[in-house]
PDB file of C-alpha atoms in Angstrom:
ATOM      1  CA  MET A 280      46.274  16.153  62.377  1.00 53.00           C
ATOM      2  CA  GLY A 281      43.046  17.765  61.498  1.00 50.00           C
ATOM      3  CA  SER A 282      39.718  16.055  60.717  1.00 48.00           C
ATOM      4  CA  ALA A 283      39.790  17.422  57.101  1.00 45.00           C
ATOM      5  CA  THR A 284      43.348  15.968  56.538  1.00 45.00           C
ATOM      6  CA  LYS A 285      42.334  12.529  57.874  1.00 45.00           C
ATOM      7  CA  SER A 286      39.306  12.460  55.679  1.00 47.00           C
ATOM      8  CA  TRP A 287      41.328  13.088  52.615  1.00 42.00           C
ATOM      9  CA  MET A 288      44.020  10.384  53.478  1.00 43.00           C
ATOM     10  CA  ALA A 289      41.056   7.816  53.942  1.00 43.00           C
ATOM     11  CA  ARG A 290      39.638   8.644  50.526  1.00 44.00           C
ATOM     12  CA  SER A 291      43.026   8.421  48.929  1.00 42.00           C
ATOM     13  CA  ALA A 292      43.711   4.905  50.281  1.00 41.00           C
ATOM     14  CA  LEU A 293      40.238   3.865  49.075  1.00 37.00           C
ATOM     15  CA  ILE A 294      40.744   5.069  45.589  1.00 35.00           C
ATOM     16  CA  ALA A 295      44.209   3.248  45.462  1.00 37.00           C
ATOM     17  CA  LEU A 296      42.549  -0.119  46.798  1.00 35.00           C
ATOM     18  CA  VAL A 297      40.070   0.160  43.682  1.00 36.00           C
ATOM     19  CA  ALA A 298      42.324   1.257  41.117  1.00 36.00           C
ATOM     20  CA  VAL A 299      44.836  -1.636  41.494  1.00 33.00           C
ATOM     21  CA  PRO A 300      42.145  -4.384  40.942  1.00 34.00           C
ATOM     22  CA  ALA A 301      40.755  -2.708  38.171  1.00 33.00           C
ATOM     23  CA  LEU A 302      44.004  -2.444  36.375  1.00 28.00           C
ATOM     24  CA  GLY A 303      44.331  -6.264  36.613  1.00 32.00           C
ATOM     25  CA  VAL A 304      40.771  -7.008  35.433  1.00 32.00           C
ATOM     26  CA  ALA A 305      41.564  -5.112  32.346  1.00 33.00           C
ATOM     27  CA  GLY A 306      44.412  -7.370  31.689  1.00 36.00           C
ATOM     28  CA  ARG A 307      46.890  -4.722  31.629  1.00 34.00           C
ATOM     29  CA  SER A 308      50.540  -4.846  33.406  1.00 32.00           C
ATOM     30  CA  ILE A 309      53.366  -2.357  33.487  1.00 25.00           C
ATOM     31  CA  ALA A 310      56.210  -3.467  31.294  1.00 30.00           C
ATOM     32  CA  ASP A 311      59.462  -4.050  33.028  1.00 33.00           C
ATOM     33  CA  GLN A 312      61.944  -1.546  32.304  1.00 32.00           C
ATOM     34  CA  GLY A 313      64.355  -2.790  29.464  1.00 35.00           C
ATOM     35  CA  GLY A 314      62.251  -5.629  28.834  1.00 37.00           C
ATOM     36  CA  ALA A 315      61.842  -6.942  25.139  1.00 39.00           C
ATOM     37  CA  GLY A 316      60.731  -4.083  23.108  1.00 41.00           C
ATOM     38  CA  GLY A 317      59.388  -2.323  26.095  1.00 43.00           C
ATOM     39  CA  ARG A 318      59.862   1.205  27.294  1.00 43.00           C
ATOM     40  CA  HIS A 319      59.703   2.340  30.861  1.00 44.00           C
ATOM     41  CA  GLY A 320      55.939   2.715  31.800  1.00 44.00           C
ATOM     42  CA  GLU A 321      54.636   1.106  28.692  1.00 45.00           C
ATOM     43  CA  LEU A 322      51.323  -0.729  29.038  1.00 51.00           C
ATOM     44  CA  ARG A 323      51.191  -4.291  27.714  1.00 54.00           C
ATOM     45  CA  ARG A 324      47.978  -6.204  27.446  1.00 58.00           C
ATOM     46  CA  THR A 325      48.406  -9.970  28.389  1.00 58.00           C
ATOM     47  CA  TRP A 326      46.381 -12.848  26.758  1.00 55.00           C
ATOM     48  CA  PRO A 327      43.153 -13.482  28.924  1.00 59.00           C
ATOM     49  CA  ARG A 328      42.487 -16.873  29.945  1.00 65.00           C
ATOM     50  CA  PHE A 329      39.275 -17.660  28.271  1.00 74.00           C
ATOM     51  CA  ARG A 330      38.245 -21.192  27.991  1.00 85.00           C
ATOM     52  CA  TYR A 331      37.557 -21.817  24.200  1.00 92.00           C
ATOM     53  CA  PRO A 332      35.763 -23.898  23.311  1.00 95.00           C
ATOM     54  CA  PRO A 333      33.925 -23.372  26.560  1.00 94.00           C
ATOM     55  CA  PRO A 334      33.585 -26.204  29.129  1.00 95.00           C
ATOM     56  CA  ARG A 335      29.580 -26.613  28.206  1.00 96.00           C
ATOM     57  CA  ALA A 336      30.540 -27.034  24.623  1.00 97.00           C
ATOM     58  CA  VAL A 337      33.300 -29.725  25.306  1.00 97.00           C
ATOM     59  CA  HIS A 338      30.782 -31.479  27.503  1.00 98.00           C
ATOM     60  CA  ARG A 339      28.265 -31.698  24.829  1.00 98.00           C
ATOM     61  CA  ALA A 340      30.730 -32.996  22.292  1.00 98.00           C
ATOM     62  CA  GLN A 341      31.976 -35.519  24.821  1.00 98.00           C
ATOM     63  CA  GLU A 342      28.386 -36.687  25.255  1.00 98.00           C
ATOM     64  CA  PHE A 343      27.740 -36.954  21.524  1.00 98.00           C
ATOM     65  CA  ALA A 344      31.105 -39.019  21.077  1.00 98.00           C
ATOM     66  CA  ALA A 345      30.326 -41.275  23.853  1.00 98.00           C
ATOM     67  CA  SER A 346      26.798 -42.081  22.555  1.00 98.00           C
ATOM     68  CA  ARG A 347      28.404 -43.291  19.219  1.00 96.00           C
ATOM     69  CA  GLY A 348      30.896 -45.544  20.890  1.00 94.00           C
ATOM     70  CA  ASP A 349      33.588 -45.274  18.163  1.00 96.00           C
ATOM     71  CA  VAL A 350      34.590 -41.579  18.228  1.00 98.00           C
ATOM     72  CA  SER A 351      37.535 -39.830  19.663  1.00 98.00           C
ATOM     73  CA  PHE A 352      38.391 -36.259  19.659  1.00 98.00           C
ATOM     74  CA  ALA A 353      40.883 -34.048  20.948  1.00 98.00           C
ATOM     75  CA  VAL A 354      40.989 -29.999  20.730  1.00 98.00           C
ATOM     76  CA  ILE A 355      43.730 -27.726  21.926  1.00 97.00           C
ATOM     77  CA  ASP A 356      43.589 -24.097  22.340  1.00 93.00           C
ATOM     78  CA  THR A 357      45.948 -21.384  23.628  1.00 86.00           C
ATOM     79  CA  SER A 358      44.740 -20.726  27.230  1.00 80.00           C
ATOM     80  CA  ILE A 359      43.712 -24.286  28.568  1.00 83.00           C
ATOM     81  CA  GLY A 360      45.498 -26.943  26.468  1.00 90.00           C
ATOM     82  CA  LEU A 361      44.559 -30.185  25.514  1.00 97.00           C
ATOM     83  CA  ARG A 362      40.904 -31.585  26.149  1.00 98.00           C
ATOM     84  CA  GLY A 363      38.499 -34.134  24.416  1.00 98.00           C
ATOM     85  CA  TYR A 364      37.189 -37.718  24.631  1.00 98.00           C
ATOM     86  CA  ASP A 365      39.127 -40.919  24.484  1.00 98.00           C
ATOM     87  CA  VAL A 366      42.047 -38.935  23.420  1.00 98.00           C
ATOM     88  CA  ASP A 367      44.811 -41.696  23.274  1.00 98.00           C
ATOM     89  CA  ARG A 368      42.859 -44.424  21.693  1.00 97.00           C
ATOM     90  CA  GLN A 369      44.792 -45.648  18.668  1.00 97.00           C
ATOM     91  CA  PHE A 370      43.236 -45.843  15.264  1.00 97.00           C
ATOM     92  CA  SER A 371      44.479 -46.858  11.857  1.00 96.00           C
ATOM     93  CA  SER A 372      45.530 -43.520  10.135  1.00 97.00           C
ATOM     94  CA  ALA A 373      44.250 -43.798   6.431  1.00 96.00           C
ATOM     95  CA  SER A 374      45.007 -40.726   4.588  1.00 97.00           C
ATOM     96  CA  VAL A 375      45.233 -38.381   7.615  1.00 98.00           C
ATOM     97  CA  SER A 376      48.968 -39.542   7.665  1.00 97.00           C
ATOM     98  CA  LYS A 377      49.582 -37.738   4.128  1.00 98.00           C
ATOM     99  CA  ALA A 378      49.964 -34.635   6.301  1.00 98.00           C
ATOM    100  CA  LEU A 379      52.964 -36.265   7.860  1.00 98.00           C
ATOM    101  CA  LEU A 380      54.077 -37.457   4.470  1.00 98.00           C
ATOM    102  CA  LEU A 381      53.910 -34.044   3.171  1.00 98.00           C
ATOM    103  CA  ALA A 382      56.010 -32.687   6.120  1.00 98.00           C
ATOM    104  CA  ALA A 383      58.448 -35.411   5.836  1.00 98.00           C
ATOM    105  CA  GLU A 384      59.174 -34.924   2.277  1.00 98.00           C
ATOM    106  CA  LEU A 385      59.679 -31.485   2.677  1.00 98.00           C
ATOM    107  CA  ARG A 386      61.976 -31.781   5.321  1.00 97.00           C
ATOM    108  CA  ARG A 387      64.047 -34.255   3.302  1.00 98.00           C
ATOM    109  CA  LEU A 388      64.210 -31.694   0.579  1.00 97.00           C
ATOM    110  CA  ASP A 389      65.467 -29.105   3.113  1.00 96.00           C
ATOM    111  CA  ARG A 390      67.957 -31.458   4.822  1.00 96.00           C
ATOM    112  CA  GLU A 391      69.544 -32.434   1.374  1.00 96.00           C
ATOM    113  CA  GLY A 392      69.518 -29.161  -0.107  1.00 96.00           C
ATOM    114  CA  LEU A 393      67.235 -30.238  -2.966  1.00 96.00           C
ATOM    115  CA  PRO A 394      64.718 -27.929  -4.665  1.00 96.00           C
ATOM    116  CA  LEU A 395      61.208 -28.130  -4.710  1.00 97.00           C
ATOM    117  CA  ASP A 396      60.957 -28.995  -8.330  1.00 97.00           C
ATOM    118  CA  SER A 397      57.902 -29.340 -10.622  1.00 97.00           C
ATOM    119  CA  GLU A 398      58.313 -33.419 -10.265  1.00 97.00           C
ATOM    120  CA  THR A 399      57.939 -33.117  -6.379  1.00 98.00           C
ATOM    121  CA  ARG A 400      55.060 -30.577  -6.680  1.00 98.00           C
ATOM    122  CA  GLU A 401      53.222 -33.082  -9.143  1.00 98.00           C
ATOM    123  CA  LEU A 402      53.288 -35.499  -6.409  1.00 98.00           C
ATOM    124  CA  LEU A 403      52.438 -33.524  -3.218  1.00 98.00           C
ATOM    125  CA  GLU A 404      49.686 -31.622  -4.779  1.00 98.00           C
ATOM    126  CA  PRO A 405      47.498 -34.399  -5.782  1.00 98.00           C
ATOM    127  CA  MET A 406      48.554 -36.375  -2.611  1.00 98.00           C
ATOM    128  CA  VAL A 407      47.076 -33.496  -0.208  1.00 98.00           C
ATOM    129  CA  THR A 408      44.535 -31.789  -2.148  1.00 98.00           C
ATOM    130  CA  TYR A 409      42.536 -34.743  -3.452  1.00 96.00           C
ATOM    131  CA  SER A 410      44.218 -37.398  -1.454  1.00 97.00           C
ATOM    132  CA  ASP A 411      45.861 -39.393  -4.450  1.00 98.00           C
ATOM    133  CA  ASN A 412      47.024 -42.581  -2.978  1.00 97.00           C
ATOM    134  CA  GLY A 413      49.410 -43.428  -6.091  1.00 98.00           C
ATOM    135  CA  ALA A 414      51.388 -39.992  -5.244  1.00 98.00           C
ATOM    136  CA  ALA A 415      51.223 -40.913  -1.498  1.00 98.00           C
ATOM    137  CA  ASN A 416      52.935 -44.240  -2.434  1.00 98.00           C
ATOM    138  CA  ALA A 417      55.567 -42.367  -4.347  1.00 98.00           C
ATOM    139  CA  VAL A 418      56.485 -39.950  -1.615  1.00 98.00           C
ATOM    140  CA  TYR A 419      56.473 -42.558   1.024  1.00 98.00           C
ATOM    141  CA  ALA A 420      59.295 -44.527  -1.012  1.00 98.00           C
ATOM    142  CA  GLU A 421      61.241 -41.424  -0.608  1.00 98.00           C
ATOM    143  CA  VAL A 422      60.851 -40.788   3.063  1.00 98.00           C
ATOM    144  CA  GLY A 423      59.970 -44.096   4.560  1.00 98.00           C
ATOM    145  CA  ASP A 424      58.928 -45.090   7.930  1.00 98.00           C
ATOM    146  CA  GLU A 425      62.026 -43.182   9.448  1.00 98.00           C
ATOM    147  CA  GLY A 426      60.842 -39.851   7.642  1.00 98.00           C
ATOM    148  CA  LEU A 427      57.381 -40.283   9.447  1.00 98.00           C
ATOM    149  CA  GLU A 428      58.698 -41.191  12.616  1.00 98.00           C
ATOM    150  CA  GLU A 429      61.129 -38.295  12.715  1.00 98.00           C
ATOM    151  CA  VAL A 430      58.225 -35.919  11.847  1.00 98.00           C
ATOM    152  CA  ALA A 431      56.075 -37.397  14.705  1.00 98.00           C
ATOM    153  CA  ARG A 432      58.935 -36.907  17.193  1.00 98.00           C
ATOM    154  CA  ARG A 433      59.526 -33.315  16.357  1.00 97.00           C
ATOM    155  CA  ALA A 434      55.653 -32.834  16.606  1.00 97.00           C
ATOM    156  CA  GLY A 435      55.465 -34.067  20.095  1.00 97.00           C
ATOM    157  CA  MET A 436      53.239 -37.016  18.966  1.00 98.00           C
ATOM    158  CA  ARG A 437      53.616 -39.508  21.875  1.00 97.00           C
ATOM    159  CA  ASP A 438      51.571 -42.643  20.744  1.00 98.00           C
ATOM    160  CA  PHE A 439      52.568 -42.506  16.795  1.00 98.00           C
ATOM    161  CA  GLU A 440      53.658 -45.943  15.540  1.00 97.00           C
ATOM    162  CA  ALA A 441      54.483 -46.552  11.831  1.00 97.00           C
ATOM    163  CA  THR A 442      53.239 -49.751  10.189  1.00 95.00           C
ATOM    164  CA  PRO A 443      56.157 -51.052   7.996  1.00 95.00           C
ATOM    165  CA  GLY A 444      55.384 -50.965   4.249  1.00 93.00           C
ATOM    166  CA  PHE A 445      51.828 -49.353   4.766  1.00 93.00           C
ATOM    167  CA  TRP A 446      51.540 -45.669   5.288  1.00 96.00           C
ATOM    168  CA  GLY A 447      47.831 -45.890   5.676  1.00 95.00           C
ATOM    169  CA  GLY A 448      48.107 -48.315   8.688  1.00 94.00           C
ATOM    170  CA  ASP A 449      50.192 -46.138  11.018  1.00 96.00           C
ATOM    171  CA  GLN A 450      48.713 -45.865  14.348  1.00 97.00           C
ATOM    172  CA  ILE A 451      47.646 -42.477  15.419  1.00 98.00           C
ATOM    173  CA  THR A 452      45.579 -40.849  18.218  1.00 98.00           C
ATOM    174  CA  ALA A 453      43.447 -37.717  18.284  1.00 98.00           C
ATOM    175  CA  ALA A 454      45.696 -36.183  20.870  1.00 98.00           C
ATOM    176  CA  ASP A 455      48.772 -36.637  18.393  1.00 98.00           C
ATOM    177  CA  MET A 456      47.204 -35.112  15.582  1.00 98.00           C
ATOM    178  CA  ALA A 457      45.628 -32.191  17.446  1.00 98.00           C
ATOM    179  CA  ARG A 458      49.438 -31.646  18.560  1.00 98.00           C
ATOM    180  CA  PHE A 459      50.903 -31.880  15.088  1.00 98.00           C
ATOM    181  CA  PHE A 460      48.252 -29.412  13.629  1.00 98.00           C
ATOM    182  CA  TYR A 461      48.308 -26.878  16.641  1.00 98.00           C
ATOM    183  CA  ARG A 462      52.318 -26.622  15.879  1.00 97.00           C
ATOM    184  CA  LEU A 463      51.675 -26.758  12.295  1.00 98.00           C
ATOM    185  CA  GLU A 464      54.057 -23.939  11.101  1.00 97.00           C
ATOM    186  CA  SER A 465      56.833 -25.243  13.190  1.00 96.00           C
ATOM    187  CA  ASN A 466      56.414 -28.930  12.055  1.00 97.00           C
ATOM    188  CA  LEU A 467      56.981 -27.528   8.262  1.00 97.00           C
ATOM    189  CA  PRO A 468      60.510 -26.486   7.230  1.00 94.00           C
ATOM    190  CA  GLY A 469      60.709 -22.770   6.784  1.00 92.00           C
ATOM    191  CA  PRO A 470      61.620 -22.540   3.065  1.00 94.00           C
ATOM    192  CA  HIS A 471      58.537 -24.713   2.098  1.00 96.00           C
ATOM    193  CA  ARG A 472      56.159 -23.532   5.095  1.00 97.00           C
ATOM    194  CA  ALA A 473      53.844 -21.167   2.987  1.00 97.00           C
ATOM    195  CA  TYR A 474      53.757 -23.890   0.141  1.00 98.00           C
ATOM    196  CA  ALA A 475      52.575 -26.548   2.368  1.00 98.00           C
ATOM    197  CA  LYS A 476      50.000 -24.457   4.224  1.00 98.00           C
ATOM    198  CA  GLY A 477      48.472 -23.432   1.000  1.00 98.00           C
ATOM    199  CA  LEU A 478      47.957 -27.080  -0.075  1.00 98.00           C
ATOM    200  CA  LEU A 479      46.390 -27.840   3.406  1.00 98.00           C
ATOM    201  CA  ALA A 480      44.173 -24.897   2.872  1.00 98.00           C
ATOM    202  CA  ASP A 481      43.185 -25.770  -0.757  1.00 97.00           C
ATOM    203  CA  ILE A 482      41.725 -29.251  -0.222  1.00 98.00           C
ATOM    204  CA  ALA A 483      39.301 -30.151  -3.257  1.00 97.00           C
ATOM    205  CA  PRO A 484      35.583 -29.667  -2.664  1.00 96.00           C
ATOM    206  CA  ILE A 485      34.850 -33.203  -2.735  1.00 95.00           C
ATOM    207  CA  GLU A 486      37.129 -33.598   0.374  1.00 95.00           C
ATOM    208  CA  ARG A 487      35.783 -30.802   2.319  1.00 96.00           C
ATOM    209  CA  TRP A 488      33.312 -32.802   4.603  1.00 97.00           C
ATOM    210  CA  GLY A 489      33.400 -32.961   8.151  1.00 98.00           C
ATOM    211  CA  ILE A 490      35.094 -29.988   9.988  1.00 98.00           C
ATOM    212  CA  PRO A 491      35.075 -27.247   7.039  1.00 97.00           C
ATOM    213  CA  GLN A 492      31.386 -28.115   6.505  1.00 95.00           C
ATOM    214  CA  ALA A 493      30.742 -27.598  10.292  1.00 97.00           C
ATOM    215  CA  VAL A 494      32.708 -24.592  11.309  1.00 95.00           C
ATOM    216  CA  GLY A 495      30.888 -21.233  11.061  1.00 85.00           C
ATOM    217  CA  HIS A 496      32.058 -17.803   9.456  1.00 89.00           C
ATOM    218  CA  GLY A 497      35.298 -16.305  10.327  1.00 94.00           C
ATOM    219  CA  TRP A 498      37.408 -19.413  10.521  1.00 97.00           C
ATOM    220  CA  SER A 499      40.424 -20.042   8.346  1.00 97.00           C
ATOM    221  CA  VAL A 500      41.124 -23.857   7.926  1.00 98.00           C
ATOM    222  CA  TRP A 501      44.079 -25.984   7.307  1.00 98.00           C
ATOM    223  CA  PHE A 502      43.346 -29.781   7.449  1.00 98.00           C
ATOM    224  CA  LYS A 503      43.655 -33.006   6.281  1.00 98.00           C
ATOM    225  CA  GLY A 504      41.125 -36.079   6.234  1.00 98.00           C
ATOM    226  CA  GLY A 505      41.061 -39.654   5.515  1.00 96.00           C
ATOM    227  CA  TRP A 506      38.602 -42.491   5.331  1.00 95.00           C
ATOM    228  CA  ARG A 507      38.429 -46.116   4.504  1.00 94.00           C
ATOM    229  CA  PRO A 508      35.300 -48.248   3.711  1.00 91.00           C
ATOM    230  CA  ALA A 509      34.736 -51.578   5.235  1.00 85.00           C
ATOM    231  CA  GLY A 510      35.745 -54.784   3.570  1.00 67.00           C
ATOM    232  CA  GLN A 511      39.175 -53.835   2.619  1.00 66.00           C
ATOM    233  CA  GLU A 512      41.694 -56.734   2.807  1.00 59.00           C
ATOM    234  CA  HIS A 513      44.718 -56.463   5.199  1.00 59.00           C
ATOM    235  CA  THR A 514      43.075 -53.455   7.161  1.00 63.00           C
ATOM    236  CA  SER A 515      41.769 -53.019  10.446  1.00 73.00           C
ATOM    237  CA  GLY A 516      38.234 -51.956   8.764  1.00 88.00           C
ATOM    238  CA  ALA A 517      36.441 -48.899   8.221  1.00 94.00           C
ATOM    239  CA  VAL A 518      37.660 -45.577   9.463  1.00 97.00           C
ATOM    240  CA  THR A 519      36.917 -41.948   8.852  1.00 98.00           C
ATOM    241  CA  HIS A 520      39.109 -39.185  10.239  1.00 98.00           C
ATOM    242  CA  GLN A 521      39.979 -35.513   9.886  1.00 98.00           C
ATOM    243  CA  ALA A 522      42.486 -32.939  11.739  1.00 98.00           C
ATOM    244  CA  ALA A 523      42.577 -29.523  11.368  1.00 98.00           C
ATOM    245  CA  LEU A 524      44.331 -26.062  12.494  1.00 98.00           C
ATOM    246  CA  LEU A 525      41.465 -23.367  12.863  1.00 98.00           C
ATOM    247  CA  VAL A 526      42.304 -19.757  13.334  1.00 96.00           C
ATOM    248  CA  HIS A 527      39.468 -17.180  13.776  1.00 94.00           C
ATOM    249  CA  ARG A 528      39.648 -13.554  12.578  1.00 91.00           C
ATOM    250  CA  GLY A 529      39.304 -12.564  16.315  1.00 86.00           C
ATOM    251  CA  GLY A 530      42.622 -14.234  17.056  1.00 87.00           C
ATOM    252  CA  GLU A 531      41.506 -17.444  18.355  1.00 91.00           C
ATOM    253  CA  ARG A 532      43.582 -20.374  17.513  1.00 95.00           C
ATOM    254  CA  VAL A 533      42.425 -24.040  17.821  1.00 97.00           C
ATOM    255  CA  ALA A 534      43.534 -27.630  16.729  1.00 98.00           C
ATOM    256  CA  LEU A 535      41.064 -30.121  16.437  1.00 98.00           C
ATOM    257  CA  ALA A 536      41.160 -33.950  15.611  1.00 98.00           C
ATOM    258  CA  VAL A 537      38.028 -36.231  15.344  1.00 98.00           C
ATOM    259  CA  LEU A 538      39.014 -39.911  14.846  1.00 98.00           C
ATOM    260  CA  THR A 539      36.420 -42.701  14.097  1.00 98.00           C
ATOM    261  CA  ASP A 540      35.851 -46.189  13.510  1.00 96.00           C
ATOM    262  CA  GLU A 541      32.813 -45.537  11.341  1.00 97.00           C
ATOM    263  CA  PRO A 542      32.455 -45.979   7.481  1.00 95.00           C
ATOM    264  CA  PRO A 543      32.485 -42.507   5.392  1.00 96.00           C
ATOM    265  CA  GLY A 544      29.229 -40.849   4.689  1.00 95.00           C
ATOM    266  CA  ASP A 545      26.671 -38.425   6.171  1.00 94.00           C
ATOM    267  CA  GLY A 546      25.216 -41.341   8.465  1.00 94.00           C
ATOM    268  CA  GLY A 547      28.544 -42.253   9.401  1.00 96.00           C
ATOM    269  CA  GLY A 548      32.229 -40.854   9.954  1.00 97.00           C
ATOM    270  CA  PHE A 549      31.390 -37.583   7.972  1.00 98.00           C
ATOM    271  CA  GLY A 550      28.245 -36.991  10.245  1.00 97.00           C
ATOM    272  CA  ALA A 551      30.355 -37.868  13.481  1.00 98.00           C
ATOM    273  CA  ILE A 552      33.063 -35.460  12.740  1.00 98.00           C
ATOM    274  CA  GLU A 553      30.530 -32.645  11.870  1.00 98.00           C
ATOM    275  CA  GLY A 554      28.485 -33.491  15.082  1.00 98.00           C
ATOM    276  CA  VAL A 555      31.650 -33.228  17.422  1.00 98.00           C
ATOM    277  CA  THR A 556      32.750 -30.032  15.453  1.00 98.00           C
ATOM    278  CA  GLU A 557      29.198 -28.391  15.643  1.00 98.00           C
ATOM    279  CA  ARG A 558      28.877 -28.705  19.351  1.00 98.00           C
ATOM    280  CA  LEU A 559      32.465 -27.555  20.071  1.00 97.00           C
ATOM    281  CA  LEU A 560      32.409 -24.319  17.992  1.00 97.00           C
ATOM    282  CA  ALA A 561      28.545 -23.424  18.095  1.00 94.00           C
ATOM    283  CA  ILE A 562      29.432 -20.378  20.049  1.00 92.00           C
ATOM    284  CA  PRO A 563      32.041 -17.937  18.255  1.00 91.00           C
ATOM    285  CA  PRO A 564      35.258 -17.349  20.227  1.00 89.00           C
ATOM    286  CA  PRO A 565      35.687 -13.989  22.074  1.00 81.00           C
ATOM    287  CA  ARG A 566      37.714 -11.534  20.205  1.00 74.00           C
ATOM    288  CA  ARG A 567      41.244 -11.197  21.203  1.00 65.00           C
ATOM    289  CA  ASP A 568      42.758  -8.689  18.709  1.00 62.00           C
ATOM    290  CA  GLY A 569      45.575  -6.520  20.122  1.00 58.00           C
ATOM    291  CA  TRP A 570      46.235  -9.188  23.053  1.00 60.00           C
ATOM    292  CA  VAL A 571      49.678 -10.637  23.297  1.00 53.00           C
ATOM    293  CA  ALA A 572      49.705 -14.362  23.326  1.00 53.00           C
ATOM    294  CA  PRO A 573      51.615 -16.066  25.920  1.00 53.00           C
TER     295      PRO A 573
END
């Protein structure tokens, strides 16, 4: 074999070694022949495992929560999963459980083959959009603790505990509320999914403290908050909570729940929730347009 031939073969081998890793770095792989929707030789871009929120942001939020002593939060993203601070600590739910009441009532209608009539809408809309307690009592009378427990079980909520006769006393954790909102679409029955998400997106301005106040531009938000001042009889005391599904225009999907034993207000629970959110989402997520989620 001549020296020119040997030199050409060496260069070809080097090019092959460089080209294969480069293809992997770009996140592109050859689709299997006959795969779902794939054609032989078609390139398929797979979802890159970016950590979002980034570890430094999660650490800053953890330090902030720890400094207050009565704050728990959980965040779930597509690539990494659940992170947070004191994520399995139980709190009394207050009005955050109205998101579960919404899902339970719509599941009841779907199961019993009943229409979503104007009478039901007149309860669900004020219950969710401006957190009307009278409407929540009426919905709770229809679904009961069994309906709430069914929703929690289907959503993979591991530590939910109903408080008989008092929907606002249900025991919840930040991890469980983040799980509920991360799987929001599957937790709502198909026939009424768009309606329910519309309510969770259309919360009244007076209730839009916390997460929706703190997120930057580019996020769509579906959420429910709840609070209770100190001094109310037959309760565990003051709480301020919020849980949300956040979807960025660049493709990022994040669920966030922040639970506190602080009273409502900018210097209390509202400020605590905004503080966690600001630290987690200070840096916009990377754009993932066109990538196939796992």
